[in-house]
Amino acid sequence: MDIILDPSTQQSLYLQIVEQFKELVSRKILSEGDPLPSIRALSNELNVSVITAKRAYQELESQGFITTIPSKGSFVARQSHDQIIEQYLAKIHTHMRSIQLLSQFVGLTDQELAMMYELVKDGRD
């Protein structure tokens, strides 16, 4: 799997695996039914503990992104377009909430925040 972990960020390694896996699915690099490496193979490939790899797989399974069949392994689950959109909307909401709190902390007005958004959107940040 094409996952690159950054141990210097505050995000835990298992969540980095989860987020990057979902990105691979949404970009259709991984498709429904594709077999996934075993937990041990993933931990070796990414140089993380077996516990970290297992936790990532458990999280992905609980979110419906993978299915695990005993004695056969884990596979990419069927994803509807709506499920993928829902995941992105939740992520956008989380980021927007953080932006709102930060802008409130530094005293930005709604107009100043909107101007910053336009600059970023236009690639002039």
PDB file of C-alpha atoms in Angstrom:
ATOM      1  CA  MET A   1       0.000   0.000   0.000  1.00  0.00           C
ATOM      2  CA  ASP A   2       1.196   3.482  -0.822  1.00  0.00           C
ATOM      3  CA  ILE A   3       1.032   4.969   2.692  1.00  0.00           C
ATOM      4  CA  ILE A   4       3.628   7.357   4.089  1.00  0.00           C
ATOM      5  CA  LEU A   5       3.617   7.974   7.830  1.00  0.00           C
ATOM      6  CA  ASP A   6       4.911  11.091   9.543  1.00  0.00           C
ATOM      7  CA  PRO A   7       5.829  10.391  13.179  1.00  0.00           C
ATOM      8  CA  SER A   8       6.495  14.101  13.784  1.00  0.00           C
ATOM      9  CA  THR A   9       2.818  15.102  13.511  1.00  0.00           C
ATOM     10  CA  GLN A  10       0.392  15.104  16.410  1.00  0.00           C
ATOM     11  CA  GLN A  11      -1.910  12.676  14.587  1.00  0.00           C
ATOM     12  CA  SER A  12      -1.432   9.111  15.771  1.00  0.00           C
ATOM     13  CA  LEU A  13       0.076   6.606  13.355  1.00  0.00           C
ATOM     14  CA  TYR A  14      -3.032   4.445  13.193  1.00  0.00           C
ATOM     15  CA  LEU A  15      -5.160   7.475  12.230  1.00  0.00           C
ATOM     16  CA  GLN A  16      -2.633   8.408   9.547  1.00  0.00           C
ATOM     17  CA  ILE A  17      -3.042   4.896   8.135  1.00  0.00           C
ATOM     18  CA  VAL A  18      -6.846   5.183   8.283  1.00  0.00           C
ATOM     19  CA  GLU A  19      -6.947   8.600   6.581  1.00  0.00           C
ATOM     20  CA  GLN A  20      -4.504   7.648   3.839  1.00  0.00           C
ATOM     21  CA  PHE A  21      -6.321   4.372   3.214  1.00  0.00           C
ATOM     22  CA  LYS A  22      -9.604   6.253   2.783  1.00  0.00           C
ATOM     23  CA  GLU A  23      -7.851   8.613   0.385  1.00  0.00           C
ATOM     24  CA  LEU A  24      -6.624   5.637  -1.686  1.00  0.00           C
ATOM     25  CA  VAL A  25     -10.192   4.310  -1.839  1.00  0.00           C
ATOM     26  CA  SER A  26     -11.714   7.678  -2.738  1.00  0.00           C
ATOM     27  CA  ARG A  27      -9.158   8.166  -5.533  1.00  0.00           C
ATOM     28  CA  LYS A  28      -9.965   4.633  -6.752  1.00  0.00           C
ATOM     29  CA  ILE A  29      -6.365   3.472  -6.315  1.00  0.00           C
ATOM     30  CA  LEU A  30      -7.886   0.717  -4.183  1.00  0.00           C
ATOM     31  CA  SER A  31     -11.126  -0.823  -5.410  1.00  0.00           C
ATOM     32  CA  GLU A  32     -13.871  -2.977  -3.978  1.00  0.00           C
ATOM     33  CA  GLY A  33     -12.645  -6.498  -3.298  1.00  0.00           C
ATOM     34  CA  ASP A  34      -8.940  -5.696  -3.482  1.00  0.00           C
ATOM     35  CA  PRO A  35      -7.054  -7.849  -0.971  1.00  0.00           C
ATOM     36  CA  LEU A  36      -5.132  -6.032   1.737  1.00  0.00           C
ATOM     37  CA  PRO A  37      -1.880  -7.070   3.358  1.00  0.00           C
ATOM     38  CA  SER A  38      -2.180  -9.008   6.586  1.00  0.00           C
ATOM     39  CA  ILE A  39      -1.858  -7.003   9.783  1.00  0.00           C
ATOM     40  CA  ARG A  40       1.651  -8.367  10.289  1.00  0.00           C
ATOM     41  CA  ALA A  41       2.668  -7.605   6.686  1.00  0.00           C
ATOM     42  CA  LEU A  42       1.279  -4.065   6.974  1.00  0.00           C
ATOM     43  CA  SER A  43       3.132  -3.490  10.235  1.00  0.00           C
ATOM     44  CA  ASN A  44       6.378  -4.653   8.597  1.00  0.00           C
ATOM     45  CA  GLU A  45       5.768  -2.587   5.451  1.00  0.00           C
ATOM     46  CA  LEU A  46       5.062   0.608   7.419  1.00  0.00           C
ATOM     47  CA  ASN A  47       7.509  -0.133  10.235  1.00  0.00           C
ATOM     48  CA  VAL A  48       4.833   0.156  12.929  1.00  0.00           C
ATOM     49  CA  SER A  49       3.768  -2.209  15.677  1.00  0.00           C
ATOM     50  CA  VAL A  50       1.279  -4.979  14.990  1.00  0.00           C
ATOM     51  CA  ILE A  51      -1.019  -3.261  17.506  1.00  0.00           C
ATOM     52  CA  THR A  52      -0.976  -0.034  15.451  1.00  0.00           C
ATOM     53  CA  ALA A  53      -1.774  -1.890  12.218  1.00  0.00           C
ATOM     54  CA  LYS A  54      -4.517  -3.890  13.936  1.00  0.00           C
ATOM     55  CA  ARG A  55      -6.067  -0.736  15.395  1.00  0.00           C
ATOM     56  CA  ALA A  56      -6.097   0.892  11.937  1.00  0.00           C
ATOM     57  CA  TYR A  57      -7.809  -2.151  10.414  1.00  0.00           C
ATOM     58  CA  GLN A  58     -10.353  -2.244  13.250  1.00  0.00           C
ATOM     59  CA  GLU A  59     -11.153   1.434  12.711  1.00  0.00           C
ATOM     60  CA  LEU A  60     -11.475   0.974   8.949  1.00  0.00           C
ATOM     61  CA  GLU A  61     -13.737  -2.014   9.474  1.00  0.00           C
ATOM     62  CA  SER A  62     -15.931  -0.134  11.963  1.00  0.00           C
ATOM     63  CA  GLN A  63     -16.312   2.661   9.392  1.00  0.00           C
ATOM     64  CA  GLY A  64     -17.231   0.174   6.664  1.00  0.00           C
ATOM     65  CA  PHE A  65     -14.132   0.638   4.521  1.00  0.00           C
ATOM     66  CA  ILE A  66     -12.805  -2.910   4.838  1.00  0.00           C
ATOM     67  CA  THR A  67     -14.224  -6.332   5.526  1.00  0.00           C
ATOM     68  CA  THR A  68     -12.328  -9.141   7.179  1.00  0.00           C
ATOM     69  CA  ILE A  69     -13.090 -12.764   6.434  1.00  0.00           C
ATOM     70  CA  PRO A  70     -11.605 -15.227   8.931  1.00  0.00           C
ATOM     71  CA  SER A  71      -8.856 -17.397   7.399  1.00  0.00           C
ATOM     72  CA  LYS A  72      -9.029 -15.387   4.153  1.00  0.00           C
ATOM     73  CA  GLY A  73      -7.913 -11.881   5.094  1.00  0.00           C
ATOM     74  CA  SER A  74      -9.087  -8.308   4.769  1.00  0.00           C
ATOM     75  CA  PHE A  75     -10.503  -6.721   1.636  1.00  0.00           C
ATOM     76  CA  VAL A  76     -11.650  -3.303   0.467  1.00  0.00           C
ATOM     77  CA  ALA A  77     -15.378  -3.078   1.153  1.00  0.00           C
ATOM     78  CA  ARG A  78     -17.969  -1.813  -1.298  1.00  0.00           C
ATOM     79  CA  GLN A  79     -18.222   1.947  -0.925  1.00  0.00           C
ATOM     80  CA  SER A  80     -21.050   4.040  -2.208  1.00  0.00           C
ATOM     81  CA  HIS A  81     -20.301   7.484  -3.537  1.00  0.00           C
ATOM     82  CA  ASP A  82     -22.492   8.866  -0.745  1.00  0.00           C
ATOM     83  CA  GLN A  83     -20.332   7.206   1.936  1.00  0.00           C
ATOM     84  CA  ILE A  84     -17.186   8.757   0.535  1.00  0.00           C
ATOM     85  CA  ILE A  85     -18.821  12.196   0.263  1.00  0.00           C
ATOM     86  CA  GLU A  86     -20.079  11.856   3.841  1.00  0.00           C
ATOM     87  CA  GLN A  87     -16.533  11.158   5.052  1.00  0.00           C
ATOM     88  CA  TYR A  88     -15.202  14.256   3.289  1.00  0.00           C
ATOM     89  CA  LEU A  89     -18.039  16.440   4.583  1.00  0.00           C
ATOM     90  CA  ALA A  90     -17.294  15.326   8.135  1.00  0.00           C
ATOM     91  CA  LYS A  91     -13.636  16.209   7.625  1.00  0.00           C
ATOM     92  CA  ILE A  92     -14.535  19.632   6.194  1.00  0.00           C
ATOM     93  CA  HIS A  93     -16.836  20.280   9.147  1.00  0.00           C
ATOM     94  CA  THR A  94     -14.069  19.437  11.620  1.00  0.00           C
ATOM     95  CA  HIS A  95     -11.616  21.751   9.855  1.00  0.00           C
ATOM     96  CA  MET A  96     -14.179  24.547   9.627  1.00  0.00           C
ATOM     97  CA  ARG A  97     -14.903  24.281  13.336  1.00  0.00           C
ATOM     98  CA  SER A  98     -11.170  24.555  14.071  1.00  0.00           C
ATOM     99  CA  ILE A  99     -10.867  27.561  11.763  1.00  0.00           C
ATOM    100  CA  GLN A 100     -13.837  29.224  13.452  1.00  0.00           C
ATOM    101  CA  LEU A 101     -12.327  28.744  16.905  1.00  0.00           C
ATOM    102  CA  LEU A 102      -8.893  29.969  15.816  1.00  0.00           C
ATOM    103  CA  SER A 103     -10.288  33.011  14.030  1.00  0.00           C
ATOM    104  CA  GLN A 104     -12.372  33.858  17.078  1.00  0.00           C
ATOM    105  CA  PHE A 105      -9.279  33.542  19.280  1.00  0.00           C
ATOM    106  CA  VAL A 106      -7.261  36.002  17.173  1.00  0.00           C
ATOM    107  CA  GLY A 107     -10.233  38.326  16.664  1.00  0.00           C
ATOM    108  CA  LEU A 108     -10.824  37.975  12.920  1.00  0.00           C
ATOM    109  CA  THR A 109     -14.101  39.338  11.625  1.00  0.00           C
ATOM    110  CA  ASP A 110     -16.279  37.255   9.324  1.00  0.00           C
ATOM    111  CA  GLN A 111     -15.275  39.553   6.468  1.00  0.00           C
ATOM    112  CA  GLU A 112     -11.542  39.073   7.157  1.00  0.00           C
ATOM    113  CA  LEU A 113     -12.031  35.325   7.349  1.00  0.00           C
ATOM    114  CA  ALA A 114     -13.942  35.357   4.054  1.00  0.00           C
ATOM    115  CA  MET A 115     -11.115  37.337   2.439  1.00  0.00           C
ATOM    116  CA  MET A 116      -8.577  34.780   3.675  1.00  0.00           C
ATOM    117  CA  TYR A 117     -10.719  31.988   2.234  1.00  0.00           C
ATOM    118  CA  GLU A 118     -10.863  33.723  -1.160  1.00  0.00           C
ATOM    119  CA  LEU A 119      -7.081  34.115  -1.188  1.00  0.00           C
ATOM    120  CA  VAL A 120      -6.576  30.438  -0.400  1.00  0.00           C
ATOM    121  CA  LYS A 121      -9.220  29.370  -2.916  1.00  0.00           C
ATOM    122  CA  ASP A 122      -7.568  31.449  -5.636  1.00  0.00           C
ATOM    123  CA  GLY A 123      -4.130  30.062  -4.774  1.00  0.00           C
ATOM    124  CA  ARG A 124      -2.850  33.424  -3.585  1.00  0.00           C
ATOM    125  CA  ASP A 125      -2.035  32.376  -0.056  1.00  0.00           C
TER     126      ASP A 125
END
